[in-house]
PDB file of C-alpha atoms in Angstrom:
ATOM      1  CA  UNK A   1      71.490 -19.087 -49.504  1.00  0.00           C
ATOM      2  CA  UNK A   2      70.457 -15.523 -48.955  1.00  0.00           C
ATOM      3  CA  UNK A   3      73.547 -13.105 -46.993  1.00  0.00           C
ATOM      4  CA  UNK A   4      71.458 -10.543 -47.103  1.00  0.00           C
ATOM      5  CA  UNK A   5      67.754  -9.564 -46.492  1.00  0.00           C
ATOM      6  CA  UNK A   6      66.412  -6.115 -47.805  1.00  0.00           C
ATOM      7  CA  UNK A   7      63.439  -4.244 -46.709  1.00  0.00           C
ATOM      8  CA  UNK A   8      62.635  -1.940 -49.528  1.00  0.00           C
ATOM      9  CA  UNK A   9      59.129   0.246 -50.019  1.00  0.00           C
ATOM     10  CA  UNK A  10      57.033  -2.108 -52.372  1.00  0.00           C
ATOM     11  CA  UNK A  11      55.265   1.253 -53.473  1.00  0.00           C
ATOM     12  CA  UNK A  12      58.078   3.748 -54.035  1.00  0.00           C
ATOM     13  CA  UNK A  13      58.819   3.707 -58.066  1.00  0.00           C
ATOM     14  CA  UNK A  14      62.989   4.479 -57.520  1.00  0.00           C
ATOM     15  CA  UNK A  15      62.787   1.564 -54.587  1.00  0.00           C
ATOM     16  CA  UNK A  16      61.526  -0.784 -56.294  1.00  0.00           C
ATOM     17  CA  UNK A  17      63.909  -0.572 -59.632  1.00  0.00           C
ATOM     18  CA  UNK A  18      66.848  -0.365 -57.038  1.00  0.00           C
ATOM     19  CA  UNK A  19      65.578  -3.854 -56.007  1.00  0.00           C
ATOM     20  CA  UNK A  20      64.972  -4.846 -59.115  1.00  0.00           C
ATOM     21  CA  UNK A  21      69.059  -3.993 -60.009  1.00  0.00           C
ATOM     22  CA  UNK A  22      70.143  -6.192 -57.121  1.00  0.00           C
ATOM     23  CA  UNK A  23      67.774  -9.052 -58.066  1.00  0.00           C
ATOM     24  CA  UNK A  24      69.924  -8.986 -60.878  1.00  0.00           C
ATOM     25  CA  UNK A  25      73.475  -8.116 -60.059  1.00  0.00           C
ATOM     26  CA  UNK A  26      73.162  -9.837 -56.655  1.00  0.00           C
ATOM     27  CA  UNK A  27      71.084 -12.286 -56.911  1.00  0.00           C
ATOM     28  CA  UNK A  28      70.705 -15.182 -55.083  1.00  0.00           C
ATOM     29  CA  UNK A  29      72.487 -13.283 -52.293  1.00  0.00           C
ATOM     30  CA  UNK A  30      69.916 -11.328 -51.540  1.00  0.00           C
ATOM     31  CA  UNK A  31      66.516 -11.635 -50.112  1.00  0.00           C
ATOM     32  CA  UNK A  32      64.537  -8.675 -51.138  1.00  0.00           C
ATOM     33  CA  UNK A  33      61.205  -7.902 -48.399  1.00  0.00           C
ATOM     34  CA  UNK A  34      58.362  -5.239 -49.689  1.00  0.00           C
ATOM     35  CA  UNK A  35      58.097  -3.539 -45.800  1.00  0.00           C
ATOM     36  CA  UNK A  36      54.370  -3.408 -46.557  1.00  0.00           C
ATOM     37  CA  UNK A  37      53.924  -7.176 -47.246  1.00  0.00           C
ATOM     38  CA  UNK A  38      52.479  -9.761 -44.471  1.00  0.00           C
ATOM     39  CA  UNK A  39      56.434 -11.241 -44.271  1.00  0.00           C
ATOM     40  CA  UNK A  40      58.119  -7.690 -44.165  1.00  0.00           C
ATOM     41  CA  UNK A  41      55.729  -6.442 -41.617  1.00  0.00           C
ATOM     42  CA  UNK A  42      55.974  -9.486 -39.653  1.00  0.00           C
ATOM     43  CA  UNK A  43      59.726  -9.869 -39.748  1.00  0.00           C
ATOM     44  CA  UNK A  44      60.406  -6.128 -39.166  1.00  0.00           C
ATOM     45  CA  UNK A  45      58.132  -6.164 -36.445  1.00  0.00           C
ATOM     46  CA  UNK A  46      60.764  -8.909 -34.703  1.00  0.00           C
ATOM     47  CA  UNK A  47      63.813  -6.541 -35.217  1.00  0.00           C
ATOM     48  CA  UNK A  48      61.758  -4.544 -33.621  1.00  0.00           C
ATOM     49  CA  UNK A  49      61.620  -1.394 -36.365  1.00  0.00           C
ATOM     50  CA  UNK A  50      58.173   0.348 -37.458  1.00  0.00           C
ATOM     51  CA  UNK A  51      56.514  -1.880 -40.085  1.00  0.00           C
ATOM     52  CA  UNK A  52      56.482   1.079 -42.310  1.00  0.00           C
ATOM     53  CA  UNK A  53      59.977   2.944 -42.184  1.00  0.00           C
ATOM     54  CA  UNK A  54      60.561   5.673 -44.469  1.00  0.00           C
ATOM     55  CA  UNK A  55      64.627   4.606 -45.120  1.00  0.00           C
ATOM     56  CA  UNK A  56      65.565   1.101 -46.773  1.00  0.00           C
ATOM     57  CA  UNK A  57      67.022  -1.474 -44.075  1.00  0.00           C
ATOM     58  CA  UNK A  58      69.746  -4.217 -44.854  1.00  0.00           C
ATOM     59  CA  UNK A  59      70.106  -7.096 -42.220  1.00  0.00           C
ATOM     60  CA  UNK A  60      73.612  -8.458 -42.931  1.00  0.00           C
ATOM     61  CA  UNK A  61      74.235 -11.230 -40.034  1.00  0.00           C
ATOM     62  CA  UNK A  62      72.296  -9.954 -37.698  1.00  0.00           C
ATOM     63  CA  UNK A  63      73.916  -6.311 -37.696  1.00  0.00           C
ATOM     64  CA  UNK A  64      71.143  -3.612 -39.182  1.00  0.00           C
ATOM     65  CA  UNK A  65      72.207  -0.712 -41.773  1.00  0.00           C
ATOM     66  CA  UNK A  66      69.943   1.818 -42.418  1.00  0.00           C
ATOM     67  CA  UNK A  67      69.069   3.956 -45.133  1.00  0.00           C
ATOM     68  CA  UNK A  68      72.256   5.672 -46.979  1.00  0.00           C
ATOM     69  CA  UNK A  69      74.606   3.185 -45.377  1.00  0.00           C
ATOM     70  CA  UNK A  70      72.249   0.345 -46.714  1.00  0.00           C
ATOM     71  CA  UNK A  71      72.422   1.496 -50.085  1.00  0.00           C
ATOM     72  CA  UNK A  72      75.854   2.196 -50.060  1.00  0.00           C
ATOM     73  CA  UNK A  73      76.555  -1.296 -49.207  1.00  0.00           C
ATOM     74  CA  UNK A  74      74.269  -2.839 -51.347  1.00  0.00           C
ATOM     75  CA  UNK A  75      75.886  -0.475 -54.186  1.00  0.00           C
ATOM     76  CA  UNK A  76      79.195  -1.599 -53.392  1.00  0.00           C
ATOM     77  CA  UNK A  77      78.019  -5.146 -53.402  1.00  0.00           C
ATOM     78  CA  UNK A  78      76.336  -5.158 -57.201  1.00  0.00           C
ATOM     79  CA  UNK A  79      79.897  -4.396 -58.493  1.00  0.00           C
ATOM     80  CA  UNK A  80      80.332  -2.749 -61.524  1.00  0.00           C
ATOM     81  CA  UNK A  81      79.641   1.059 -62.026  1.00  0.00           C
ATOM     82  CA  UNK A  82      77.240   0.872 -58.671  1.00  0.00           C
ATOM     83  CA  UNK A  83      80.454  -0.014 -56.570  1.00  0.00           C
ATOM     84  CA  UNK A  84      82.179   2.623 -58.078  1.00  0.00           C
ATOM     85  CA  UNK A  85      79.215   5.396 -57.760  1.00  0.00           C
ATOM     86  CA  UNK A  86      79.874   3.951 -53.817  1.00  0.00           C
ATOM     87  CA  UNK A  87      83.190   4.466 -53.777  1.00  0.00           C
ATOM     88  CA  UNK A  88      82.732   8.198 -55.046  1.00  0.00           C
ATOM     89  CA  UNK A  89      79.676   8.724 -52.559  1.00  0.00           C
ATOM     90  CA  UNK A  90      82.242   7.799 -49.849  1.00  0.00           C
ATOM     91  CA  UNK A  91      84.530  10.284 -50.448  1.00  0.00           C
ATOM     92  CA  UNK A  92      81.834  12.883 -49.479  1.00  0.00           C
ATOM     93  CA  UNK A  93      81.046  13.977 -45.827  1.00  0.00           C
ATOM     94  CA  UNK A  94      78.815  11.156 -44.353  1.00  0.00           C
ATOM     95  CA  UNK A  95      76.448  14.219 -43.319  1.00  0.00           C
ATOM     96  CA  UNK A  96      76.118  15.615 -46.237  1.00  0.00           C
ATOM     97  CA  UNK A  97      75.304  11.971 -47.754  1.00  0.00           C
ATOM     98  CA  UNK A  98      73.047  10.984 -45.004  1.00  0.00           C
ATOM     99  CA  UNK A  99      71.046  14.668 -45.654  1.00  0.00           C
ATOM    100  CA  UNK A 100      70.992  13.856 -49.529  1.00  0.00           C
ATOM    101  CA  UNK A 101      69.741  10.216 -48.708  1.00  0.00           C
ATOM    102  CA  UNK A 102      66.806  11.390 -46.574  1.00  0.00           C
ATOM    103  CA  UNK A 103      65.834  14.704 -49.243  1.00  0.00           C
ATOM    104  CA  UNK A 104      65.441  12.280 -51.808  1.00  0.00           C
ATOM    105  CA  UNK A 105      63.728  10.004 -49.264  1.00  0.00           C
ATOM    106  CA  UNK A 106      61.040  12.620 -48.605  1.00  0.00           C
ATOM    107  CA  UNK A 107      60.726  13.514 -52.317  1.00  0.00           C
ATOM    108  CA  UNK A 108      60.838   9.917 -53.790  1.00  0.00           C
ATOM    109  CA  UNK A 109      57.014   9.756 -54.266  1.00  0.00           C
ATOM    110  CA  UNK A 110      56.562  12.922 -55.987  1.00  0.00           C
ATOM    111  CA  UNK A 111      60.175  12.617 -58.272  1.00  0.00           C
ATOM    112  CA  UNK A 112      59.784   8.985 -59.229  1.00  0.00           C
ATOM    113  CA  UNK A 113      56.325   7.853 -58.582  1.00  0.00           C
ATOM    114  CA  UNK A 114      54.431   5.551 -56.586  1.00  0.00           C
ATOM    115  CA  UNK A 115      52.883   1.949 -57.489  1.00  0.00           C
ATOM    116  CA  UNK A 116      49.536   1.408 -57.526  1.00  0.00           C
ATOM    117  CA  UNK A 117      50.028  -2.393 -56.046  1.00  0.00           C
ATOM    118  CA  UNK A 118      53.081  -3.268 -53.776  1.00  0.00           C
ATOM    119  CA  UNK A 119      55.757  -4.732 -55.679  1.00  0.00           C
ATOM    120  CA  UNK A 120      57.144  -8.182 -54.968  1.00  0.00           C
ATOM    121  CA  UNK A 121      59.684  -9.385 -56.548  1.00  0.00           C
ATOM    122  CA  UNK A 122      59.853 -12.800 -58.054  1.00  0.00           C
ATOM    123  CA  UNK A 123      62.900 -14.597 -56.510  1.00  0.00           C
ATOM    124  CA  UNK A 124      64.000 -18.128 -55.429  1.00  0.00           C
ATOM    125  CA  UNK A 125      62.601 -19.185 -52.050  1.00  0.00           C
ATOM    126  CA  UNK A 126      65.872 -20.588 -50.412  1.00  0.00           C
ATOM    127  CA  UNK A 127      66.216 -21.371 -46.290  1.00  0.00           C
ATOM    128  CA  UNK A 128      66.899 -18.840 -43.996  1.00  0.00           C
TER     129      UNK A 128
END
């Protein structure tokens, strides 16, 4: 069963390779939503956040993390070298972090490329 559900941007190059690192160190855990799909637009729109946010968003039983904070978490929860890139990130200022986060947020097109088509990750279907 999924713990977590993660709306990424199906069209952002660096978003969708994150995603595609917690398909595979998370796994099943994870339930990984393209915002601009039917479903991510649909179940965003019930949380009540823009269907087209410019920040990832992690629903973790019920509680919302946004951007930096989400991918900090997630980081942390992949293990490995990601949990300890977290650990490091952690030490810094969580301004400083949080203004890193959204310059590379505003830049991710133009640094990393965008998809053509929105990605959508092949994944399990299990209950929510």
């Amino acid at each position: 069963m999924n713990r977590y559900k993660v709306f990424f941007d199906g069209y952002c190059v660096l978003c969708t390779r994150f995603a595609a690192i917690l398909l595979k160190r998370i796994g099943a855990s994870v339930c990984l939503i393209a915002m601009q799909s039917d479903r991510g637009k649909e179940e965003m729109g019930k949380l009540g956040v823009k269907s087209d946010p410019d920040e990832i968003i992690l629903l973790d039983d019920e509680e919302v993390y946004r951007g930096a904070k989400a991918v900090l978490f997630l980081m942390r929860e992949a293990g490995g070298f990601y949990k300890l890139g977290s650990g490091l990130i952690r030490i810094m200022p969580e301004w400083l972090v949080n203004r890193g986060y959204r310059v590379v947020a505003r830049n991710r097109y133009g640094w990393f490329g965008k998809r053509d088509t929105c990605y959508l990750p092949l994944q399990k279907e299990t209950p929510d």
